[in-house]
PDB file of C-alpha atoms and ligand atoms in Angstrom:
ATOM      1  CA  MET A 219      22.831  -3.093  -4.120  1.00 92.00           C
ATOM      2  CA  ASN A 220      22.101  -6.361  -2.403  1.00 96.00           C
ATOM      3  CA  PHE A 221      18.754  -7.104  -0.804  1.00 98.00           C
ATOM      4  CA  SER A 222      19.311 -10.819  -0.283  1.00 98.00           C
ATOM      5  CA  GLY A 223      17.897 -11.859   3.096  1.00 98.00           C
ATOM      6  CA  LYS A 224      16.467  -8.389   3.781  1.00 98.00           C
ATOM      7  CA  ASP A 225      13.107  -7.934   5.514  1.00 98.00           C
ATOM      8  CA  ILE A 226      10.565  -5.506   4.070  1.00 98.00           C
ATOM      9  CA  ILE A 227       8.870  -4.080   7.145  1.00 98.00           C
ATOM     10  CA  ALA A 228       8.640  -0.315   6.774  1.00 97.00           C
ATOM     11  CA  ILE A 229       9.281   2.034   3.899  1.00 97.00           C
ATOM     12  CA  GLU A 230      11.621   4.145   6.026  1.00 96.00           C
ATOM     13  CA  ASP A 231      14.095   1.268   5.945  1.00 97.00           C
ATOM     14  CA  PHE A 232      14.696   2.081   2.254  1.00 98.00           C
ATOM     15  CA  SER A 233      16.608   5.112   0.978  1.00 97.00           C
ATOM     16  CA  LYS A 234      15.465   7.006  -2.093  1.00 97.00           C
ATOM     17  CA  GLU A 235      18.299   5.397  -4.084  1.00 98.00           C
ATOM     18  CA  GLU A 236      17.220   1.914  -2.983  1.00 98.00           C
ATOM     19  CA  ILE A 237      13.591   2.633  -3.862  1.00 98.00           C
ATOM     20  CA  VAL A 238      14.558   3.837  -7.335  1.00 98.00           C
ATOM     21  CA  TYR A 239      16.865   0.835  -7.832  1.00 98.00           C
ATOM     22  CA  ILE A 240      14.052  -1.595  -6.922  1.00 98.00           C
ATOM     23  CA  LEU A 241      11.524   0.146  -9.189  1.00 98.00           C
ATOM     24  CA  ASN A 242      14.006  -0.037 -12.044  1.00 97.00           C
ATOM     25  CA  LYS A 243      14.361  -3.804 -11.523  1.00 98.00           C
ATOM     26  CA  VAL A 244      10.655  -4.503 -12.035  1.00 98.00           C
ATOM     27  CA  ASP A 245      10.577  -4.499 -15.839  1.00 97.00           C
ATOM     28  CA  GLU A 246      13.578  -6.810 -16.028  1.00 97.00           C
ATOM     29  CA  ILE A 247      12.273  -9.320 -13.507  1.00 98.00           C
ATOM     30  CA  LYS A 248       8.715  -9.490 -14.809  1.00 97.00           C
ATOM     31  CA  GLU A 249      10.034 -11.179 -17.976  1.00 97.00           C
ATOM     32  CA  LYS A 250      11.834 -13.902 -16.015  1.00 97.00           C
ATOM     33  CA  LYS A 251      10.625 -17.444 -15.473  1.00 94.00           C
ATOM     34  CA  ASN A 252      11.693 -20.102 -12.992  1.00 96.00           C
ATOM     35  CA  ILE A 253      14.224 -17.986 -11.114  1.00 98.00           C
ATOM     36  CA  LEU A 254      12.423 -18.943  -7.879  1.00 98.00           C
ATOM     37  CA  ASN A 255      12.318 -22.653  -8.678  1.00 98.00           C
ATOM     38  CA  GLY A 256      12.390 -24.682  -5.471  1.00 97.00           C
ATOM     39  CA  LYS A 257      11.635 -21.641  -3.275  1.00 98.00           C
ATOM     40  CA  LEU A 258       8.687 -21.638  -0.902  1.00 98.00           C
ATOM     41  CA  MET A 259       6.734 -18.598   0.304  1.00 98.00           C
ATOM     42  CA  ALA A 260       4.543 -18.753   3.408  1.00 98.00           C
ATOM     43  CA  SER A 261       1.551 -16.465   3.182  1.00 97.00           C
ATOM     44  CA  LEU A 262       0.156 -15.739   6.653  1.00 97.00           C
ATOM     45  CA  PHE A 263      -2.922 -13.534   6.460  1.00 96.00           C
ATOM     46  CA  PHE A 264      -4.516 -12.729   9.815  1.00 95.00           C
ATOM     47  CA  GLU A 265      -6.653 -10.010   8.161  1.00 93.00           C
ATOM     48  CA  PRO A 266      -8.785 -10.121   5.005  1.00 92.00           C
ATOM     49  CA  SER A 267      -7.060  -9.501   1.690  1.00 93.00           C
ATOM     50  CA  THR A 268      -7.700  -9.971  -2.012  1.00 94.00           C
ATOM     51  CA  ARG A 269      -5.012  -8.062  -3.899  1.00 96.00           C
ATOM     52  CA  THR A 270      -2.030  -8.347  -1.593  1.00 97.00           C
ATOM     53  CA  ARG A 271      -2.385 -12.059  -0.932  1.00 98.00           C
ATOM     54  CA  LEU A 272      -3.267 -13.116  -4.456  1.00 98.00           C
ATOM     55  CA  SER A 273      -0.698 -10.927  -6.178  1.00 98.00           C
ATOM     56  CA  PHE A 274       2.042 -12.270  -3.901  1.00 98.00           C
ATOM     57  CA  GLU A 275       0.926 -15.799  -4.749  1.00 98.00           C
ATOM     58  CA  ALA A 276       0.780 -15.004  -8.450  1.00 98.00           C
ATOM     59  CA  ALA A 277       4.220 -13.381  -8.305  1.00 98.00           C
ATOM     60  CA  MET A 278       5.771 -16.408  -6.597  1.00 98.00           C
ATOM     61  CA  LYS A 279       4.159 -18.904  -8.962  1.00 98.00           C
ATOM     62  CA  LYS A 280       5.057 -16.935 -12.106  1.00 98.00           C
ATOM     63  CA  LEU A 281       8.706 -17.221 -11.091  1.00 98.00           C
ATOM     64  CA  GLY A 282       8.455 -20.955 -10.514  1.00 98.00           C
ATOM     65  CA  GLY A 283       8.097 -20.840  -6.717  1.00 98.00           C
ATOM     66  CA  HIS A 284       5.533 -22.429  -4.427  1.00 98.00           C
ATOM     67  CA  VAL A 285       3.175 -21.113  -1.769  1.00 98.00           C
ATOM     68  CA  ILE A 286       1.848 -22.393   1.544  1.00 97.00           C
ATOM     69  CA  GLY A 287      -0.245 -20.569   4.101  1.00 96.00           C
ATOM     70  CA  PHE A 288      -3.661 -19.491   5.278  1.00 91.00           C
ATOM     71  CA  SER A 289      -5.973 -16.614   4.464  1.00 90.00           C
ATOM     72  CA  ASP A 290      -8.027 -16.853   7.639  1.00 86.00           C
ATOM     73  CA  TRP A 291      -6.342 -17.049  11.049  1.00 82.00           C
ATOM     74  CA  LYS A 292      -9.242 -19.234  12.241  1.00 82.00           C
ATOM     75  CA  ASP A 293      -7.704 -21.990  10.103  1.00 80.00           C
ATOM     76  CA  SER A 294      -4.436 -21.725  12.044  1.00 81.00           C
ATOM     77  CA  SER A 295      -3.328 -22.777  15.518  1.00 80.00           C
ATOM     78  CA  VAL A 296      -3.752 -19.172  16.662  1.00 78.00           C
ATOM     79  CA  MET A 297      -7.360 -20.311  17.080  1.00 73.00           C
ATOM     80  CA  LYS A 298      -6.037 -22.704  19.760  1.00 77.00           C
ATOM     81  CA  GLY A 299      -4.203 -19.897  21.517  1.00 74.00           C
ATOM     82  CA  GLU A 300      -0.804 -20.090  19.834  1.00 78.00           C
ATOM     83  CA  ASP A 301       0.990 -16.735  19.850  1.00 89.00           C
ATOM     84  CA  LEU A 302       2.464 -15.004  16.829  1.00 93.00           C
ATOM     85  CA  ILE A 303       6.071 -15.682  17.816  1.00 94.00           C
ATOM     86  CA  ASP A 304       5.586 -19.441  17.967  1.00 95.00           C
ATOM     87  CA  THR A 305       3.696 -19.427  14.667  1.00 94.00           C
ATOM     88  CA  ILE A 306       6.521 -17.517  12.977  1.00 97.00           C
ATOM     89  CA  LYS A 307       9.279 -19.684  14.473  1.00 97.00           C
ATOM     90  CA  VAL A 308       7.595 -22.792  13.137  1.00 96.00           C
ATOM     91  CA  VAL A 309       6.762 -21.443   9.690  1.00 97.00           C
ATOM     92  CA  ASP A 310      10.301 -20.047   9.376  1.00 98.00           C
ATOM     93  CA  GLY A 311      11.484 -23.645   9.339  1.00 98.00           C
ATOM     94  CA  TYR A 312       9.152 -24.534   6.470  1.00 98.00           C
ATOM     95  CA  ALA A 313       9.487 -21.612   4.068  1.00 98.00           C
ATOM     96  CA  ASP A 314      12.193 -19.431   2.471  1.00 98.00           C
ATOM     97  CA  VAL A 315      10.240 -16.191   2.825  1.00 98.00           C
ATOM     98  CA  ILE A 316       7.250 -15.163   4.960  1.00 98.00           C
ATOM     99  CA  VAL A 317       4.588 -12.665   3.946  1.00 98.00           C
ATOM    100  CA  ILE A 318       2.455 -11.568   6.869  1.00 98.00           C
ATOM    101  CA  ARG A 319      -0.611  -9.359   7.257  1.00 97.00           C
ATOM    102  CA  HIS A 320      -1.772  -8.792  10.821  1.00 96.00           C
ATOM    103  CA  PRO A 321      -4.128  -6.338  12.577  1.00 93.00           C
ATOM    104  CA  GLN A 322      -1.538  -5.372  15.188  1.00 94.00           C
ATOM    105  CA  GLU A 323       0.817  -2.465  14.470  1.00 95.00           C
ATOM    106  CA  GLY A 324       4.411  -3.655  14.816  1.00 96.00           C
ATOM    107  CA  SER A 325       3.542  -7.329  14.264  1.00 95.00           C
ATOM    108  CA  ALA A 326       5.634  -7.667  11.101  1.00 97.00           C
ATOM    109  CA  LYS A 327       8.643  -6.229  12.911  1.00 97.00           C
ATOM    110  CA  ILE A 328       8.238  -8.772  15.705  1.00 96.00           C
ATOM    111  CA  ALA A 329       7.968 -11.544  13.104  1.00 97.00           C
ATOM    112  CA  ALA A 330      11.156 -10.317  11.408  1.00 98.00           C
ATOM    113  CA  GLU A 331      13.005 -10.351  14.729  1.00 97.00           C
ATOM    114  CA  VAL A 332      12.270 -14.027  15.350  1.00 97.00           C
ATOM    115  CA  ALA A 333      12.531 -15.349  11.782  1.00 98.00           C
ATOM    116  CA  ASN A 334      15.837 -16.167  10.113  1.00 98.00           C
ATOM    117  CA  ASN A 335      14.337 -15.942   6.638  1.00 98.00           C
ATOM    118  CA  PRO A 336      13.129 -12.653   5.154  1.00 98.00           C
ATOM    119  CA  VAL A 337       9.778 -11.358   6.378  1.00 98.00           C
ATOM    120  CA  ILE A 338       7.630  -9.103   4.199  1.00 98.00           C
ATOM    121  CA  ASN A 339       4.992  -6.875   5.763  1.00 98.00           C
ATOM    122  CA  GLY A 340       1.692  -7.198   3.891  1.00 98.00           C
ATOM    123  CA  GLY A 341       0.090  -4.606   6.175  1.00 97.00           C
ATOM    124  CA  ASP A 342       0.367  -4.274   9.963  1.00 96.00           C
ATOM    125  CA  GLY A 343      -2.780  -2.687  11.352  1.00 95.00           C
ATOM    126  CA  THR A 344      -2.948   1.027  10.648  1.00 94.00           C
ATOM    127  CA  ASN A 345       0.815   1.341  10.473  1.00 96.00           C
ATOM    128  CA  GLN A 346       2.543   0.429   7.190  1.00 96.00           C
ATOM    129  CA  HIS A 347       2.048  -1.350   3.878  1.00 98.00           C
ATOM    130  CA  PRO A 348       5.445  -1.046   2.184  1.00 98.00           C
ATOM    131  CA  THR A 349       4.899  -3.393  -0.767  1.00 98.00           C
ATOM    132  CA  GLN A 350       1.768  -1.435  -1.687  1.00 98.00           C
ATOM    133  CA  THR A 351       3.989   1.639  -1.724  1.00 98.00           C
ATOM    134  CA  PHE A 352       6.375   0.030  -4.196  1.00 98.00           C
ATOM    135  CA  LEU A 353       3.487  -0.779  -6.524  1.00 98.00           C
ATOM    136  CA  ASP A 354       1.973   2.687  -6.060  1.00 98.00           C
ATOM    137  CA  LEU A 355       5.298   4.327  -6.915  1.00 98.00           C
ATOM    138  CA  TYR A 356       5.784   2.029  -9.898  1.00 98.00           C
ATOM    139  CA  THR A 357       2.289   2.987 -11.115  1.00 98.00           C
ATOM    140  CA  ILE A 358       3.040   6.702 -10.763  1.00 98.00           C
ATOM    141  CA  LEU A 359       6.362   6.288 -12.552  1.00 98.00           C
ATOM    142  CA  LYS A 360       4.764   4.370 -15.428  1.00 98.00           C
ATOM    143  CA  THR A 361       1.894   6.818 -15.929  1.00 97.00           C
ATOM    144  CA  LYS A 362       3.635  10.135 -15.261  1.00 97.00           C
ATOM    145  CA  GLY A 363       7.120   9.156 -16.430  1.00 97.00           C
ATOM    146  CA  THR A 364       8.637  10.558 -13.234  1.00 98.00           C
ATOM    147  CA  LEU A 365       8.244  10.557  -9.475  1.00 98.00           C
ATOM    148  CA  GLU A 366       9.630  14.069  -9.096  1.00 98.00           C
ATOM    149  CA  ASN A 367       7.786  17.361  -8.604  1.00 98.00           C
ATOM    150  CA  LEU A 368       4.212  16.068  -8.625  1.00 98.00           C
ATOM    151  CA  ASN A 369       1.166  17.491  -6.857  1.00 98.00           C
ATOM    152  CA  ILE A 370      -0.516  14.571  -5.158  1.00 98.00           C
ATOM    153  CA  GLY A 371      -3.771  14.584  -3.192  1.00 98.00           C
ATOM    154  CA  PHE A 372      -4.551  11.951  -0.571  1.00 98.00           C
ATOM    155  CA  LEU A 373      -8.248  11.555   0.094  1.00 98.00           C
ATOM    156  CA  GLY A 374     -10.305   9.700   2.688  1.00 98.00           C
ATOM    157  CA  ASP A 375      -9.133   7.900   5.784  1.00 97.00           C
ATOM    158  CA  LEU A 376      -5.692   9.370   6.344  1.00 97.00           C
ATOM    159  CA  LYS A 377      -5.653   8.497  10.021  1.00 97.00           C
ATOM    160  CA  TYR A 378      -5.951   4.731   9.738  1.00 96.00           C
ATOM    161  CA  GLY A 379      -4.888   4.283   6.099  1.00 97.00           C
ATOM    162  CA  ARG A 380      -1.581   2.411   6.142  1.00 97.00           C
ATOM    163  CA  THR A 381      -1.149   2.690   2.370  1.00 98.00           C
ATOM    164  CA  VAL A 382      -1.126   6.495   2.679  1.00 98.00           C
ATOM    165  CA  HIS A 383       1.257   6.374   5.645  1.00 97.00           C
ATOM    166  CA  SER A 384       3.839   4.370   3.710  1.00 97.00           C
ATOM    167  CA  LEU A 385       3.411   6.168   0.396  1.00 98.00           C
ATOM    168  CA  THR A 386       3.664   9.701   1.767  1.00 98.00           C
ATOM    169  CA  TYR A 387       6.775   8.760   3.692  1.00 97.00           C
ATOM    170  CA  ALA A 388       8.397   7.487   0.487  1.00 98.00           C
ATOM    171  CA  LEU A 389       7.316  10.500  -1.591  1.00 97.00           C
ATOM    172  CA  LYS A 390       8.779  13.063   0.790  1.00 94.00           C
ATOM    173  CA  ASP A 391      12.126  12.602  -0.976  1.00 95.00           C
ATOM    174  CA  PHE A 392      10.713  13.308  -4.455  1.00 97.00           C
ATOM    175  CA  ASN A 393       9.808  16.964  -4.022  1.00 96.00           C
ATOM    176  CA  THR A 394       6.094  16.143  -3.926  1.00 97.00           C
ATOM    177  CA  LYS A 395       3.550  18.786  -3.036  1.00 98.00           C
ATOM    178  CA  MET A 396       1.031  16.943  -0.845  1.00 98.00           C
ATOM    179  CA  PHE A 397      -2.640  17.765  -0.340  1.00 98.00           C
ATOM    180  CA  PHE A 398      -4.352  15.909   2.490  1.00 98.00           C
ATOM    181  CA  ILE A 399      -8.118  15.840   2.165  1.00 98.00           C
ATOM    182  CA  SER A 400     -10.062  14.130   4.920  1.00 98.00           C
ATOM    183  CA  PRO A 401     -12.831  14.588   7.451  1.00 97.00           C
ATOM    184  CA  GLU A 402     -11.546  16.443  10.514  1.00 96.00           C
ATOM    185  CA  SER A 403     -11.592  13.212  12.573  1.00 95.00           C
ATOM    186  CA  LEU A 404      -9.505  11.263  10.018  1.00 97.00           C
ATOM    187  CA  LYS A 405      -6.587  13.620   9.451  1.00 97.00           C
ATOM    188  CA  MET A 406      -3.019  12.385   9.000  1.00 98.00           C
ATOM    189  CA  PRO A 407      -1.368  11.341  12.277  1.00 97.00           C
ATOM    190  CA  THR A 408       0.427  14.407  13.708  1.00 97.00           C
ATOM    191  CA  GLU A 409       3.741  12.644  14.183  1.00 96.00           C
ATOM    192  CA  LEU A 410       3.828  11.475  10.572  1.00 96.00           C
ATOM    193  CA  ILE A 411       2.787  14.748   8.986  1.00 97.00           C
ATOM    194  CA  ASN A 412       5.355  16.602  11.077  1.00 97.00           C
ATOM    195  CA  LYS A 413       8.069  14.326   9.701  1.00 96.00           C
ATOM    196  CA  ILE A 414       6.866  14.782   6.125  1.00 97.00           C
ATOM    197  CA  LYS A 415       6.572  18.572   6.460  1.00 97.00           C
ATOM    198  CA  LYS A 416      10.319  18.797   6.959  1.00 96.00           C
ATOM    199  CA  TYR A 417      10.801  17.741   3.337  1.00 95.00           C
ATOM    200  CA  SER A 418       7.540  18.456   1.479  1.00 96.00           C
ATOM    201  CA  GLU A 419       5.021  21.238   1.121  1.00 97.00           C
ATOM    202  CA  CYS A 420       1.816  19.987   2.774  1.00 98.00           C
ATOM    203  CA  TYR A 421      -1.749  21.323   2.785  1.00 98.00           C
ATOM    204  CA  GLU A 422      -4.649  19.931   4.793  1.00 98.00           C
ATOM    205  CA  CYS A 423      -8.321  20.492   4.038  1.00 98.00           C
ATOM    206  CA  THR A 424     -11.697  18.777   4.276  1.00 98.00           C
ATOM    207  CA  ASP A 425     -13.194  19.719   0.909  1.00 97.00           C
ATOM    208  CA  ILE A 426     -11.757  18.099  -2.218  1.00 97.00           C
ATOM    209  CA  PHE A 427     -13.066  20.978  -4.340  1.00 96.00           C
ATOM    210  CA  ASP A 428     -10.696  23.375  -2.575  1.00 97.00           C
ATOM    211  CA  VAL A 429      -7.724  21.699  -4.255  1.00 97.00           C
ATOM    212  CA  VAL A 430      -9.100  19.620  -7.145  1.00 96.00           C
ATOM    213  CA  ASP A 431      -7.644  21.820  -9.910  1.00 96.00           C
ATOM    214  CA  LYS A 432      -4.118  21.554  -8.490  1.00 98.00           C
ATOM    215  CA  LEU A 433      -3.664  17.802  -8.576  1.00 98.00           C
ATOM    216  CA  ASP A 434      -1.616  15.634 -10.943  1.00 98.00           C
ATOM    217  CA  ILE A 435      -2.712  12.579  -8.997  1.00 98.00           C
ATOM    218  CA  LEU A 436      -5.487  11.893  -6.532  1.00 98.00           C
ATOM    219  CA  TYR A 437      -4.882   8.885  -4.286  1.00 98.00           C
ATOM    220  CA  ALA A 438      -8.290   8.006  -2.871  1.00 98.00           C
ATOM    221  CA  THR A 439      -8.846   5.601  -0.007  1.00 98.00           C
ATOM    222  CA  ARG A 440     -11.766   3.900   1.690  1.00 96.00           C
ATOM    223  CA  ILE A 441     -12.984   4.936   5.103  1.00 95.00           C
ATOM    224  CA  GLN A 442     -12.137   1.802   7.045  1.00 91.00           C
ATOM    225  CA  LYS A 443     -15.087   0.712   9.109  1.00 92.00           C
ATOM    226  CA  GLU A 444     -13.130  -2.012  10.898  1.00 90.00           C
ATOM    227  CA  ARG A 445     -10.669   0.482  12.435  1.00 92.00           C
ATOM    228  CA  PHE A 446     -13.327   2.427  14.376  1.00 93.00           C
ATOM    229  CA  MET A 447     -13.976   1.617  18.005  1.00 91.00           C
ATOM    230  CA  PHE A 448     -17.531   3.029  17.864  1.00 93.00           C
ATOM    231  CA  GLU A 449     -19.867   2.553  14.925  1.00 94.00           C
ATOM    232  CA  ASP A 450     -21.396   6.015  15.420  1.00 94.00           C
ATOM    233  CA  ASP A 451     -18.017   7.619  14.731  1.00 93.00           C
ATOM    234  CA  PHE A 452     -17.811   5.680  11.477  1.00 94.00           C
ATOM    235  CA  LYS A 453     -21.364   6.611  10.477  1.00 94.00           C
ATOM    236  CA  ARG A 454     -20.595  10.300  10.918  1.00 94.00           C
ATOM    237  CA  VAL A 455     -17.924  10.162   8.195  1.00 94.00           C
ATOM    238  CA  GLN A 456     -19.204   7.329   6.014  1.00 94.00           C
ATOM    239  CA  GLY A 457     -19.828   8.483   2.435  1.00 90.00           C
ATOM    240  CA  THR A 458     -18.079  11.846   2.898  1.00 93.00           C
ATOM    241  CA  TYR A 459     -16.440  11.674  -0.539  1.00 96.00           C
ATOM    242  CA  LYS A 460     -17.871  10.519  -3.851  1.00 95.00           C
ATOM    243  CA  LEU A 461     -15.753  10.978  -6.952  1.00 97.00           C
ATOM    244  CA  ASP A 462     -17.931  11.154 -10.052  1.00 96.00           C
ATOM    245  CA  GLU A 463     -18.088  12.802 -13.485  1.00 94.00           C
ATOM    246  CA  GLU A 464     -18.834  16.161 -11.902  1.00 93.00           C
ATOM    247  CA  PHE A 465     -15.578  15.876  -9.981  1.00 95.00           C
ATOM    248  CA  LEU A 466     -13.670  15.037 -13.172  1.00 96.00           C
ATOM    249  CA  LYS A 467     -15.010  18.120 -14.928  1.00 96.00           C
ATOM    250  CA  LYS A 468     -13.428  20.298 -12.256  1.00 97.00           C
ATOM    251  CA  ALA A 469     -10.102  18.447 -12.203  1.00 98.00           C
ATOM    252  CA  ARG A 470      -7.050  18.856 -14.451  1.00 97.00           C
ATOM    253  CA  LYS A 471      -7.580  17.065 -17.773  1.00 97.00           C
ATOM    254  CA  ASP A 472      -4.683  14.691 -17.136  1.00 97.00           C
ATOM    255  CA  ILE A 473      -5.351  13.957 -13.460  1.00 98.00           C
ATOM    256  CA  LYS A 474      -4.804  10.308 -12.593  1.00 98.00           C
ATOM    257  CA  ILE A 475      -6.997   8.710  -9.965  1.00 98.00           C
ATOM    258  CA  MET A 476      -5.432   5.969  -7.871  1.00 98.00           C
ATOM    259  CA  HIS A 477      -6.896   3.810  -5.107  1.00 98.00           C
ATOM    260  CA  PRO A 478      -5.357   0.815  -3.313  1.00 98.00           C
ATOM    261  CA  LEU A 479      -8.824  -0.817  -3.387  1.00 98.00           C
ATOM    262  CA  PRO A 480     -11.207  -2.079  -2.103  1.00 97.00           C
ATOM    263  CA  ARG A 481     -13.461   0.912  -2.706  1.00 97.00           C
ATOM    264  CA  VAL A 482     -16.778   1.211  -0.935  1.00 95.00           C
ATOM    265  CA  GLY A 483     -18.538   3.952  -2.865  1.00 93.00           C
ATOM    266  CA  GLU A 484     -15.906   6.724  -2.854  1.00 97.00           C
ATOM    267  CA  ILE A 485     -15.241   6.283  -6.595  1.00 98.00           C
ATOM    268  CA  LYS A 486     -18.335   5.905  -8.762  1.00 97.00           C
ATOM    269  CA  HIS A 487     -18.180   3.124 -11.338  1.00 97.00           C
ATOM    270  CA  GLU A 488     -18.894   5.721 -14.025  1.00 96.00           C
ATOM    271  CA  LEU A 489     -15.256   6.819 -13.730  1.00 97.00           C
ATOM    272  CA  ASP A 490     -13.863   3.356 -14.433  1.00 97.00           C
ATOM    273  CA  PHE A 491     -13.899   3.896 -18.193  1.00 95.00           C
ATOM    274  CA  SER A 492     -12.121   7.233 -18.153  1.00 96.00           C
ATOM    275  CA  GLU A 493      -8.436   7.522 -18.984  1.00 97.00           C
ATOM    276  CA  ASN A 494      -8.003   9.217 -15.636  1.00 98.00           C
ATOM    277  CA  ALA A 495      -8.834   6.077 -13.687  1.00 98.00           C
ATOM    278  CA  ILE A 496      -5.739   3.935 -13.152  1.00 98.00           C
ATOM    279  CA  TYR A 497      -6.701   1.947 -10.059  1.00 98.00           C
ATOM    280  CA  PHE A 498      -7.107  -1.383 -11.841  1.00 98.00           C
ATOM    281  CA  GLN A 499      -3.783  -0.945 -13.604  1.00 98.00           C
ATOM    282  CA  GLN A 500      -2.372  -0.103 -10.174  1.00 98.00           C
ATOM    283  CA  ALA A 501      -3.769  -3.341  -8.721  1.00 98.00           C
ATOM    284  CA  HIS A 502      -2.346  -5.330 -11.641  1.00 98.00           C
ATOM    285  CA  ASN A 503       1.077  -3.804 -11.077  1.00 98.00           C
ATOM    286  CA  GLY A 504       1.099  -5.647  -7.758  1.00 98.00           C
ATOM    287  CA  VAL A 505       2.236  -8.813  -9.533  1.00 98.00           C
ATOM    288  CA  PRO A 506       5.399  -7.585 -11.326  1.00 98.00           C
ATOM    289  CA  VAL A 507       6.384  -5.403  -8.381  1.00 98.00           C
ATOM    290  CA  ARG A 508       6.059  -8.296  -5.946  1.00 98.00           C
ATOM    291  CA  MET A 509       7.956 -10.551  -8.391  1.00 98.00           C
ATOM    292  CA  ALA A 510      10.824  -8.087  -8.112  1.00 98.00           C
ATOM    293  CA  LEU A 511      10.617  -7.811  -4.313  1.00 98.00           C
ATOM    294  CA  LEU A 512      10.524 -11.583  -3.809  1.00 98.00           C
ATOM    295  CA  SER A 513      13.448 -12.183  -6.179  1.00 98.00           C
ATOM    296  CA  LEU A 514      15.506  -9.492  -4.494  1.00 98.00           C
ATOM    297  CA  VAL A 515      15.030 -10.723  -0.922  1.00 98.00           C
ATOM    298  CA  LEU A 516      15.546 -14.322  -2.032  1.00 98.00           C
ATOM    299  CA  GLY A 517      18.833 -13.312  -3.654  1.00 98.00           C
ATOM    300  CA  LYS A 518      17.753 -14.305  -7.165  1.00 96.00           C
ATOM    301  CA  ALA A 519      17.380 -10.965  -8.895  1.00 91.00           C
TER     302      ALA A 519
HETATM  303  C1  NCD B 620      -5.438  -1.720   1.507  1.00 80.74           C
HETATM  304  C2  NCD B 620      -4.995  -2.320   2.828  1.00 80.74           C
HETATM  305  O1  NCD B 620      -5.222  -3.494   3.087  1.00 80.74           O
HETATM  306  O2  NCD B 620      -4.398  -1.550   3.568  1.00 80.74           O
HETATM  307  N1  NCD B 620      -5.731  -2.644   0.508  1.00 80.74           N
HETATM  308  C3  NCD B 620      -4.708  -3.222  -0.205  1.00 80.74           C
HETATM  309  O3  NCD B 620      -3.813  -3.830   0.338  1.00 80.74           O
HETATM  310  N2  NCD B 620      -4.711  -3.051  -1.524  1.00 80.74           N
HETATM  311  C4  NCD B 620      -6.463  -0.666   1.665  1.00 80.74           C
HETATM  312  C5  NCD B 620      -7.745  -0.972   2.385  1.00 80.74           C
HETATM  313  O4  NCD B 620      -7.944  -2.049   2.944  1.00 80.74           O
HETATM  314  O5  NCD B 620      -8.592  -0.093   2.376  1.00 80.74           O
END
């Protein structure tokens, strides 16, 4: 398989075979050094980020590459009224690969259409976050030994959560039983769940305790204040879920708790020390997984 020059915009652009191939490359590439010598990554973050931006930077630098970019659009010419297309056309002439995070759904696709070099979507609004999906899948594979036949719960903001949108789409090909647990107002988008239902058994509920004893993995997410138009709507659902030791007692002994982070109270710190909590490991996996993705699209894997 050859991914040289390929954009990474949406998880549906990758077949199951391609996903598995990429995940299997990670352990080989994480041992490499200097294979991206002389390569330059532009990191264009129009939305806040800690993990995605820094793990991409770390990945590039560990392989001998360099990084330019901004982490606040107010530092860019967008502040002067420049549009996204012009920004991308210019940066495309400076760098070998562009990583972009932007609040607008579809923005990464637009960037990919105007850039000659590969564009990687670091999150476009509420839509997709494909590189997070690769690291989530890698984390599941490493902890469970397989991606097949798992019962996975998705908890929190399933309406706006792009990490859940990408991950569930990828998992539909792995015979996953999916449990969607959210407040009524933050359910999975109808169009997406209808697509997933064609391949996977899906259950929707509002109370985590209805399904807690069935789960191999619980993928928790934050309720995303910044996606709400009205603060009152956010306040109505804020703090709906709090995973704590009581929750663990009711769960399967070997349940693994994942979270793309940042968390804002939905997982109590008391769980951090349990073997069930794998969210920091998950965050750390961002570096080797992004090393693999960068090497592949830059034709150096
Ligand atoms: C997520 C994101 O930005 O979509 N974070 C991440 O990339 N690890 C989740 C979130 O912001 O809640």
